[in-house]
Amino acid sequence: MLGLRIFRRSIFTIDCDKCGVRFEPGAGGVCVTCQRILCPQHLHGSWVRRMMVDVGAPAICVECRAGATRLG
């Protein structure tokens, strides 16, 4: 019988719009403010913020939270 592999690494990767590093989609994500696809470092910035997003806080990137991103 073949074993079921539940916790397997994703075959899909995405490039961060800020730094270009490749990451798995579950690690980073899209900023709800500026709509950029960002790696975990640029989206969350810290593990505390990542945990906050995991329990329901909006995924707002480090630059938008600091007021550094200009829209338009």
PDB file of N, CA, C and O in Angstrom:
ATOM      1  N   MET A   1       0.838  -1.175   0.000  1.00  0.00           N
ATOM      2  CA  MET A   1       0.000   0.000   0.000  1.00  0.00           C
ATOM      3  C   MET A   1       0.889   1.248   0.000  1.00  0.00           C
ATOM      4  O   MET A   1       1.861   1.336   0.733  1.00  0.00           O
ATOM      5  N   LEU A   2       0.534   2.216  -0.814  1.00  0.00           N
ATOM      6  CA  LEU A   2       1.294   3.458  -0.881  1.00  0.00           C
ATOM      7  C   LEU A   2       0.912   4.371   0.267  1.00  0.00           C
ATOM      8  O   LEU A   2      -0.257   4.487   0.618  1.00  0.00           O
ATOM      9  N   GLY A   3       1.900   4.991   0.860  1.00  0.00           N
ATOM     10  CA  GLY A   3       1.642   5.908   1.972  1.00  0.00           C
ATOM     11  C   GLY A   3       1.102   7.239   1.461  1.00  0.00           C
ATOM     12  O   GLY A   3       1.508   7.734   0.418  1.00  0.00           O
ATOM     13  N   LEU A   4       0.176   7.805   2.173  1.00  0.00           N
ATOM     14  CA  LEU A   4      -0.390   9.101   1.830  1.00  0.00           C
ATOM     15  C   LEU A   4       0.538  10.195   2.347  1.00  0.00           C
ATOM     16  O   LEU A   4       0.814  10.274   3.536  1.00  0.00           O
ATOM     17  N   ARG A   5       1.016  11.025   1.434  1.00  0.00           N
ATOM     18  CA  ARG A   5       1.924  12.108   1.811  1.00  0.00           C
ATOM     19  C   ARG A   5       1.128  13.394   1.954  1.00  0.00           C
ATOM     20  O   ARG A   5       0.815  14.051   0.983  1.00  0.00           O
ATOM     21  N   ILE A   6       0.795  13.738   3.184  1.00  0.00           N
ATOM     22  CA  ILE A   6      -0.023  14.918   3.434  1.00  0.00           C
ATOM     23  C   ILE A   6       0.820  16.195   3.467  1.00  0.00           C
ATOM     24  O   ILE A   6       0.490  17.189   2.858  1.00  0.00           O
ATOM     25  N   PHE A   7       1.928  16.151   4.169  1.00  0.00           N
ATOM     26  CA  PHE A   7       2.760  17.340   4.354  1.00  0.00           C
ATOM     27  C   PHE A   7       3.895  17.376   3.342  1.00  0.00           C
ATOM     28  O   PHE A   7       5.057  17.444   3.689  1.00  0.00           O
ATOM     29  N   ARG A   8       3.533  17.378   2.095  1.00  0.00           N
ATOM     30  CA  ARG A   8       4.510  17.402   1.013  1.00  0.00           C
ATOM     31  C   ARG A   8       4.737  18.847   0.578  1.00  0.00           C
ATOM     32  O   ARG A   8       3.824  19.664   0.591  1.00  0.00           O
ATOM     33  N   ARG A   9       5.944  19.176   0.173  1.00  0.00           N
ATOM     34  CA  ARG A   9       6.260  20.518  -0.321  1.00  0.00           C
ATOM     35  C   ARG A   9       5.519  20.760  -1.622  1.00  0.00           C
ATOM     36  O   ARG A   9       5.334  19.863  -2.420  1.00  0.00           O
ATOM     37  N   SER A  10       5.118  21.987  -1.845  1.00  0.00           N
ATOM     38  CA  SER A  10       4.397  22.360  -3.046  1.00  0.00           C
ATOM     39  C   SER A  10       5.331  22.328  -4.254  1.00  0.00           C
ATOM     40  O   SER A  10       6.515  22.647  -4.154  1.00  0.00           O
ATOM     41  N   ILE A  11       4.778  21.982  -5.405  1.00  0.00           N
ATOM     42  CA  ILE A  11       5.569  22.023  -6.642  1.00  0.00           C
ATOM     43  C   ILE A  11       5.477  23.399  -7.285  1.00  0.00           C
ATOM     44  O   ILE A  11       6.174  23.698  -8.242  1.00  0.00           O
ATOM     45  N   PHE A  12       4.608  24.247  -6.771  1.00  0.00           N
ATOM     46  CA  PHE A  12       4.421  25.581  -7.309  1.00  0.00           C
ATOM     47  C   PHE A  12       5.230  26.597  -6.513  1.00  0.00           C
ATOM     48  O   PHE A  12       5.302  26.518  -5.293  1.00  0.00           O
ATOM     49  N   THR A  13       5.811  27.551  -7.204  1.00  0.00           N
ATOM     50  CA  THR A  13       6.525  28.646  -6.544  1.00  0.00           C
ATOM     51  C   THR A  13       6.131  29.960  -7.216  1.00  0.00           C
ATOM     52  O   THR A  13       5.672  29.982  -8.352  1.00  0.00           O
ATOM     53  N   ILE A  14       6.314  31.038  -6.480  1.00  0.00           N
ATOM     54  CA  ILE A  14       5.990  32.382  -6.958  1.00  0.00           C
ATOM     55  C   ILE A  14       7.196  33.268  -6.674  1.00  0.00           C
ATOM     56  O   ILE A  14       7.912  33.058  -5.701  1.00  0.00           O
ATOM     57  N   ASP A  15       7.408  34.276  -7.515  1.00  0.00           N
ATOM     58  CA  ASP A  15       8.479  35.246  -7.293  1.00  0.00           C
ATOM     59  C   ASP A  15       7.929  36.449  -6.537  1.00  0.00           C
ATOM     60  O   ASP A  15       6.859  36.966  -6.864  1.00  0.00           O
ATOM     61  N   CYS A  16       8.674  36.901  -5.546  1.00  0.00           N
ATOM     62  CA  CYS A  16       8.303  38.082  -4.771  1.00  0.00           C
ATOM     63  C   CYS A  16       8.410  39.322  -5.659  1.00  0.00           C
ATOM     64  O   CYS A  16       9.403  39.502  -6.374  1.00  0.00           O
ATOM     65  N   ASP A  17       7.390  40.183  -5.638  1.00  0.00           N
ATOM     66  CA  ASP A  17       7.409  41.421  -6.424  1.00  0.00           C
ATOM     67  C   ASP A  17       8.427  42.423  -5.907  1.00  0.00           C
ATOM     68  O   ASP A  17       8.852  43.316  -6.634  1.00  0.00           O
ATOM     69  N   LYS A  18       8.859  42.294  -4.679  1.00  0.00           N
ATOM     70  CA  LYS A  18       9.814  43.231  -4.080  1.00  0.00           C
ATOM     71  C   LYS A  18      11.263  42.804  -4.323  1.00  0.00           C
ATOM     72  O   LYS A  18      12.060  43.578  -4.820  1.00  0.00           O
ATOM     73  N   CYS A  19      11.603  41.559  -3.967  1.00  0.00           N
ATOM     74  CA  CYS A  19      13.005  41.139  -4.031  1.00  0.00           C
ATOM     75  C   CYS A  19      13.279  40.058  -5.073  1.00  0.00           C
ATOM     76  O   CYS A  19      14.431  39.759  -5.353  1.00  0.00           O
ATOM     77  N   GLY A  20      12.244  39.443  -5.639  1.00  0.00           N
ATOM     78  CA  GLY A  20      12.434  38.441  -6.674  1.00  0.00           C
ATOM     79  C   GLY A  20      12.721  37.033  -6.178  1.00  0.00           C
ATOM     80  O   GLY A  20      12.883  36.126  -6.982  1.00  0.00           O
ATOM     81  N   VAL A  21      12.779  36.811  -4.875  1.00  0.00           N
ATOM     82  CA  VAL A  21      13.062  35.481  -4.343  1.00  0.00           C
ATOM     83  C   VAL A  21      11.864  34.572  -4.608  1.00  0.00           C
ATOM     84  O   VAL A  21      10.722  35.008  -4.605  1.00  0.00           O
ATOM     85  N   ARG A  22      12.146  33.290  -4.884  1.00  0.00           N
ATOM     86  CA  ARG A  22      11.076  32.311  -5.109  1.00  0.00           C
ATOM     87  C   ARG A  22      10.638  31.747  -3.762  1.00  0.00           C
ATOM     88  O   ARG A  22      11.461  31.449  -2.910  1.00  0.00           O
ATOM     89  N   PHE A  23       9.313  31.591  -3.596  1.00  0.00           N
ATOM     90  CA  PHE A  23       8.776  31.041  -2.360  1.00  0.00           C
ATOM     91  C   PHE A  23       7.503  30.272  -2.668  1.00  0.00           C
ATOM     92  O   PHE A  23       6.898  30.441  -3.722  1.00  0.00           O
ATOM     93  N   GLU A  24       7.105  29.412  -1.739  1.00  0.00           N
ATOM     94  CA  GLU A  24       5.873  28.658  -1.883  1.00  0.00           C
ATOM     95  C   GLU A  24       4.694  29.569  -1.549  1.00  0.00           C
ATOM     96  O   GLU A  24       4.784  30.391  -0.641  1.00  0.00           O
ATOM     97  N   PRO A  25       3.584  29.443  -2.267  1.00  0.00           N
ATOM     98  CA  PRO A  25       2.442  30.336  -2.058  1.00  0.00           C
ATOM     99  C   PRO A  25       1.925  30.373  -0.622  1.00  0.00           C
ATOM    100  O   PRO A  25       1.469  31.414  -0.163  1.00  0.00           O
ATOM    101  N   GLY A  26       1.989  29.297   0.111  1.00  0.00           N
ATOM    102  CA  GLY A  26       1.497  29.277   1.479  1.00  0.00           C
ATOM    103  C   GLY A  26       2.348  30.049   2.453  1.00  0.00           C
ATOM    104  O   GLY A  26       1.902  30.396   3.548  1.00  0.00           O
ATOM    105  N   ALA A  27       3.579  30.361   2.082  1.00  0.00           N
ATOM    106  CA  ALA A  27       4.489  31.062   2.989  1.00  0.00           C
ATOM    107  C   ALA A  27       4.258  32.570   2.977  1.00  0.00           C
ATOM    108  O   ALA A  27       4.217  33.203   4.025  1.00  0.00           O
ATOM    109  N   GLY A  28       4.123  33.146   1.811  1.00  0.00           N
ATOM    110  CA  GLY A  28       3.898  34.583   1.686  1.00  0.00           C
ATOM    111  C   GLY A  28       2.465  34.837   1.292  1.00  0.00           C
ATOM    112  O   GLY A  28       1.563  34.174   1.777  1.00  0.00           O
ATOM    113  N   GLY A  29       2.265  35.798   0.392  1.00  0.00           N
ATOM    114  CA  GLY A  29       0.909  36.053  -0.077  1.00  0.00           C
ATOM    115  C   GLY A  29       0.775  37.412  -0.726  1.00  0.00           C
ATOM    116  O   GLY A  29       1.755  38.027  -1.139  1.00  0.00           O
ATOM    117  N   VAL A  30      -0.459  37.887  -0.798  1.00  0.00           N
ATOM    118  CA  VAL A  30      -0.781  39.147  -1.456  1.00  0.00           C
ATOM    119  C   VAL A  30      -1.167  40.177  -0.396  1.00  0.00           C
ATOM    120  O   VAL A  30      -1.995  39.910   0.473  1.00  0.00           O
ATOM    121  N   CYS A  31      -0.592  41.356  -0.500  1.00  0.00           N
ATOM    122  CA  CYS A  31      -0.940  42.456   0.395  1.00  0.00           C
ATOM    123  C   CYS A  31      -2.327  42.966   0.002  1.00  0.00           C
ATOM    124  O   CYS A  31      -2.581  43.226  -1.174  1.00  0.00           O
ATOM    125  N   VAL A  32      -3.222  43.112   0.964  1.00  0.00           N
ATOM    126  CA  VAL A  32      -4.577  43.568   0.670  1.00  0.00           C
ATOM    127  C   VAL A  32      -4.622  45.052   0.312  1.00  0.00           C
ATOM    128  O   VAL A  32      -5.599  45.516  -0.270  1.00  0.00           O
ATOM    129  N   THR A  33      -3.575  45.793   0.608  1.00  0.00           N
ATOM    130  CA  THR A  33      -3.545  47.220   0.313  1.00  0.00           C
ATOM    131  C   THR A  33      -2.956  47.515  -1.061  1.00  0.00           C
ATOM    132  O   THR A  33      -3.597  48.129  -1.899  1.00  0.00           O
ATOM    133  N   CYS A  34      -1.738  47.054  -1.316  1.00  0.00           N
ATOM    134  CA  CYS A  34      -1.059  47.379  -2.576  1.00  0.00           C
ATOM    135  C   CYS A  34      -1.169  46.272  -3.626  1.00  0.00           C
ATOM    136  O   CYS A  34      -0.741  46.456  -4.760  1.00  0.00           O
ATOM    137  N   GLN A  35      -1.712  45.112  -3.252  1.00  0.00           N
ATOM    138  CA  GLN A  35      -1.962  43.992  -4.161  1.00  0.00           C
ATOM    139  C   GLN A  35      -0.695  43.389  -4.777  1.00  0.00           C
ATOM    140  O   GLN A  35      -0.748  42.802  -5.843  1.00  0.00           O
ATOM    141  N   ARG A  36       0.454  43.542  -4.109  1.00  0.00           N
ATOM    142  CA  ARG A  36       1.685  42.909  -4.593  1.00  0.00           C
ATOM    143  C   ARG A  36       1.803  41.521  -4.003  1.00  0.00           C
ATOM    144  O   ARG A  36       1.375  41.268  -2.878  1.00  0.00           O
ATOM    145  N   ILE A  37       2.386  40.603  -4.775  1.00  0.00           N
ATOM    146  CA  ILE A  37       2.683  39.252  -4.292  1.00  0.00           C
ATOM    147  C   ILE A  37       4.037  39.323  -3.612  1.00  0.00           C
ATOM    148  O   ILE A  37       5.032  39.683  -4.249  1.00  0.00           O
ATOM    149  N   LEU A  38       4.088  38.980  -2.318  1.00  0.00           N
ATOM    150  CA  LEU A  38       5.303  39.181  -1.542  1.00  0.00           C
ATOM    151  C   LEU A  38       5.706  37.927  -0.777  1.00  0.00           C
ATOM    152  O   LEU A  38       4.857  37.154  -0.332  1.00  0.00           O
ATOM    153  N   CYS A  39       7.021  37.766  -0.602  1.00  0.00           N
ATOM    154  CA  CYS A  39       7.565  36.669   0.193  1.00  0.00           C
ATOM    155  C   CYS A  39       7.225  36.913   1.666  1.00  0.00           C
ATOM    156  O   CYS A  39       6.791  38.005   2.033  1.00  0.00           O
ATOM    157  N   PRO A  40       7.404  35.904   2.521  1.00  0.00           N
ATOM    158  CA  PRO A  40       7.057  36.085   3.935  1.00  0.00           C
ATOM    159  C   PRO A  40       7.776  37.254   4.607  1.00  0.00           C
ATOM    160  O   PRO A  40       7.195  37.950   5.438  1.00  0.00           O
ATOM    161  N   GLN A  41       9.014  37.488   4.232  1.00  0.00           N
ATOM    162  CA  GLN A  41       9.788  38.578   4.854  1.00  0.00           C
ATOM    163  C   GLN A  41       9.178  39.936   4.541  1.00  0.00           C
ATOM    164  O   GLN A  41       9.068  40.792   5.409  1.00  0.00           O
ATOM    165  N   HIS A  42       8.780  40.143   3.293  1.00  0.00           N
ATOM    166  CA  HIS A  42       8.238  41.445   2.904  1.00  0.00           C
ATOM    167  C   HIS A  42       6.750  41.587   3.211  1.00  0.00           C
ATOM    168  O   HIS A  42       6.257  42.702   3.372  1.00  0.00           O
ATOM    169  N   LEU A  43       6.017  40.470   3.304  1.00  0.00           N
ATOM    170  CA  LEU A  43       4.599  40.555   3.641  1.00  0.00           C
ATOM    171  C   LEU A  43       4.379  40.666   5.142  1.00  0.00           C
ATOM    172  O   LEU A  43       3.718  41.580   5.609  1.00  0.00           O
ATOM    173  N   HIS A  44       4.968  39.751   5.890  1.00  0.00           N
ATOM    174  CA  HIS A  44       4.723  39.707   7.332  1.00  0.00           C
ATOM    175  C   HIS A  44       5.780  40.466   8.123  1.00  0.00           C
ATOM    176  O   HIS A  44       5.451  41.204   9.038  1.00  0.00           O
ATOM    177  N   GLY A  45       7.037  40.251   7.814  1.00  0.00           N
ATOM    178  CA  GLY A  45       8.116  40.928   8.519  1.00  0.00           C
ATOM    179  C   GLY A  45       8.586  40.205   9.769  1.00  0.00           C
ATOM    180  O   GLY A  45       9.759  40.222  10.081  1.00  0.00           O
ATOM    181  N   SER A  46       7.682  39.574  10.496  1.00  0.00           N
ATOM    182  CA  SER A  46       8.050  38.859  11.710  1.00  0.00           C
ATOM    183  C   SER A  46       7.119  37.668  11.899  1.00  0.00           C
ATOM    184  O   SER A  46       6.034  37.621  11.321  1.00  0.00           O
ATOM    185  N   TRP A  47       7.524  36.735  12.739  1.00  0.00           N
ATOM    186  CA  TRP A  47       6.686  35.558  12.972  1.00  0.00           C
ATOM    187  C   TRP A  47       5.445  35.930  13.769  1.00  0.00           C
ATOM    188  O   TRP A  47       4.397  35.308  13.633  1.00  0.00           O
ATOM    189  N   VAL A  48       5.545  36.988  14.583  1.00  0.00           N
ATOM    190  CA  VAL A  48       4.382  37.437  15.351  1.00  0.00           C
ATOM    191  C   VAL A  48       3.295  37.935  14.402  1.00  0.00           C
ATOM    192  O   VAL A  48       2.119  37.584  14.535  1.00  0.00           O
ATOM    193  N   ARG A  49       3.691  38.741  13.436  1.00  0.00           N
ATOM    194  CA  ARG A  49       2.723  39.254  12.456  1.00  0.00           C
ATOM    195  C   ARG A  49       2.149  38.105  11.626  1.00  0.00           C
ATOM    196  O   ARG A  49       0.973  38.097  11.297  1.00  0.00           O
ATOM    197  N   ARG A  50       2.985  37.116  11.291  1.00  0.00           N
ATOM    198  CA  ARG A  50       2.508  35.951  10.538  1.00  0.00           C
ATOM    199  C   ARG A  50       1.431  35.216  11.326  1.00  0.00           C
ATOM    200  O   ARG A  50       0.402  34.825  10.785  1.00  0.00           O
ATOM    201  N   MET A  51       1.632  35.041  12.621  1.00  0.00           N
ATOM    202  CA  MET A  51       0.631  34.381  13.450  1.00  0.00           C
ATOM    203  C   MET A  51      -0.660  35.205  13.516  1.00  0.00           C
ATOM    204  O   MET A  51      -1.761  34.653  13.495  1.00  0.00           O
ATOM    205  N   MET A  52      -0.528  36.523  13.559  1.00  0.00           N
ATOM    206  CA  MET A  52      -1.705  37.387  13.577  1.00  0.00           C
ATOM    207  C   MET A  52      -2.523  37.223  12.296  1.00  0.00           C
ATOM    208  O   MET A  52      -3.757  37.139  12.340  1.00  0.00           O
ATOM    209  N   VAL A  53      -1.848  37.150  11.162  1.00  0.00           N
ATOM    210  CA  VAL A  53      -2.525  36.950   9.881  1.00  0.00           C
ATOM    211  C   VAL A  53      -3.170  35.573   9.839  1.00  0.00           C
ATOM    212  O   VAL A  53      -4.289  35.411   9.346  1.00  0.00           O
ATOM    213  N   ASP A  54      -2.498  34.580  10.383  1.00  0.00           N
ATOM    214  CA  ASP A  54      -3.037  33.221  10.394  1.00  0.00           C
ATOM    215  C   ASP A  54      -4.334  33.114  11.200  1.00  0.00           C
ATOM    216  O   ASP A  54      -5.156  32.249  10.921  1.00  0.00           O
ATOM    217  N   VAL A  55      -4.525  33.980  12.185  1.00  0.00           N
ATOM    218  CA  VAL A  55      -5.740  33.922  12.992  1.00  0.00           C
ATOM    219  C   VAL A  55      -6.766  34.992  12.605  1.00  0.00           C
ATOM    220  O   VAL A  55      -7.737  35.197  13.317  1.00  0.00           O
ATOM    221  N   GLY A  56      -6.533  35.681  11.478  1.00  0.00           N
ATOM    222  CA  GLY A  56      -7.568  36.566  10.966  1.00  0.00           C
ATOM    223  C   GLY A  56      -7.222  38.015  10.702  1.00  0.00           C
ATOM    224  O   GLY A  56      -8.049  38.753  10.173  1.00  0.00           O
ATOM    225  N   ALA A  57      -6.040  38.468  11.071  1.00  0.00           N
ATOM    226  CA  ALA A  57      -5.659  39.855  10.789  1.00  0.00           C
ATOM    227  C   ALA A  57      -5.459  40.023   9.282  1.00  0.00           C
ATOM    228  O   ALA A  57      -5.083  39.076   8.593  1.00  0.00           O
ATOM    229  N   PRO A  58      -5.709  41.207   8.741  1.00  0.00           N
ATOM    230  CA  PRO A  58      -5.502  41.413   7.308  1.00  0.00           C
ATOM    231  C   PRO A  58      -4.025  41.317   6.937  1.00  0.00           C
ATOM    232  O   PRO A  58      -3.164  41.759   7.703  1.00  0.00           O
ATOM    233  N   ALA A  59      -3.752  40.752   5.767  1.00  0.00           N
ATOM    234  CA  ALA A  59      -2.374  40.600   5.293  1.00  0.00           C
ATOM    235  C   ALA A  59      -1.922  41.906   4.645  1.00  0.00           C
ATOM    236  O   ALA A  59      -2.081  42.114   3.441  1.00  0.00           O
ATOM    237  N   ILE A  60      -1.375  42.798   5.458  1.00  0.00           N
ATOM    238  CA  ILE A  60      -0.882  44.087   4.974  1.00  0.00           C
ATOM    239  C   ILE A  60       0.638  44.046   5.062  1.00  0.00           C
ATOM    240  O   ILE A  60       1.193  43.729   6.113  1.00  0.00           O
ATOM    241  N   CYS A  61       1.301  44.387   3.970  1.00  0.00           N
ATOM    242  CA  CYS A  61       2.760  44.252   3.906  1.00  0.00           C
ATOM    243  C   CYS A  61       3.470  45.248   4.822  1.00  0.00           C
ATOM    244  O   CYS A  61       2.873  46.214   5.310  1.00  0.00           O
ATOM    245  N   VAL A  62       4.743  45.014   5.010  1.00  0.00           N
ATOM    246  CA  VAL A  62       5.572  45.843   5.890  1.00  0.00           C
ATOM    247  C   VAL A  62       5.578  47.295   5.417  1.00  0.00           C
ATOM    248  O   VAL A  62       5.422  48.216   6.226  1.00  0.00           O
ATOM    249  N   GLU A  63       5.719  47.526   4.113  1.00  0.00           N
ATOM    250  CA  GLU A  63       5.777  48.898   3.598  1.00  0.00           C
ATOM    251  C   GLU A  63       4.451  49.630   3.754  1.00  0.00           C
ATOM    252  O   GLU A  63       4.430  50.807   4.098  1.00  0.00           O
ATOM    253  N   CYS A  64       3.341  48.953   3.508  1.00  0.00           N
ATOM    254  CA  CYS A  64       2.029  49.601   3.665  1.00  0.00           C
ATOM    255  C   CYS A  64       1.759  49.925   5.127  1.00  0.00           C
ATOM    256  O   CYS A  64       1.208  50.980   5.442  1.00  0.00           O
ATOM    257  N   ARG A  65       2.161  49.012   6.033  1.00  0.00           N
ATOM    258  CA  ARG A  65       1.972  49.287   7.463  1.00  0.00           C
ATOM    259  C   ARG A  65       2.808  50.480   7.911  1.00  0.00           C
ATOM    260  O   ARG A  65       2.409  51.229   8.799  1.00  0.00           O
ATOM    261  N   ALA A  66       3.960  50.672   7.270  1.00  0.00           N
ATOM    262  CA  ALA A  66       4.833  51.802   7.618  1.00  0.00           C
ATOM    263  C   ALA A  66       4.444  53.076   6.878  1.00  0.00           C
ATOM    264  O   ALA A  66       5.005  54.134   7.140  1.00  0.00           O
ATOM    265  N   GLY A  67       3.500  52.962   5.941  1.00  0.00           N
ATOM    266  CA  GLY A  67       3.065  54.140   5.185  1.00  0.00           C
ATOM    267  C   GLY A  67       4.009  54.491   4.061  1.00  0.00           C
ATOM    268  O   GLY A  67       3.957  55.607   3.548  1.00  0.00           O
ATOM    269  N   ALA A  68       4.856  53.560   3.647  1.00  0.00           N
ATOM    270  CA  ALA A  68       5.855  53.850   2.624  1.00  0.00           C
ATOM    271  C   ALA A  68       5.366  53.600   1.199  1.00  0.00           C
ATOM    272  O   ALA A  68       5.963  54.085   0.253  1.00  0.00           O
ATOM    273  N   THR A  69       4.289  52.846   1.024  1.00  0.00           N
ATOM    274  CA  THR A  69       3.795  52.523  -0.314  1.00  0.00           C
ATOM    275  C   THR A  69       2.779  53.570  -0.755  1.00  0.00           C
ATOM    276  O   THR A  69       1.859  53.893  -0.039  1.00  0.00           O
ATOM    277  N   ARG A  70       3.000  54.094  -1.960  1.00  0.00           N
ATOM    278  CA  ARG A  70       2.055  55.054  -2.519  1.00  0.00           C
ATOM    279  C   ARG A  70       1.254  54.362  -3.598  1.00  0.00           C
ATOM    280  O   ARG A  70       1.810  53.721  -4.469  1.00  0.00           O
ATOM    281  N   LEU A  71      -0.043  54.519  -3.530  1.00  0.00           N
ATOM    282  CA  LEU A  71      -0.921  53.927  -4.533  1.00  0.00           C
ATOM    283  C   LEU A  71      -1.188  54.944  -5.625  1.00  0.00           C
ATOM    284  O   LEU A  71      -1.387  56.117  -5.372  1.00  0.00           O
ATOM    285  N   GLY A  72      -1.249  54.433  -6.864  1.00  0.00           N
ATOM    286  CA  GLY A  72      -1.606  55.311  -7.995  1.00  0.00           C
ATOM    287  C   GLY A  72      -0.446  55.862  -8.599  1.00  0.00           C
ATOM    288  O   GLY A  72       0.343  56.289  -9.075  1.00  0.00           O
TER     289      GLY A  72
END
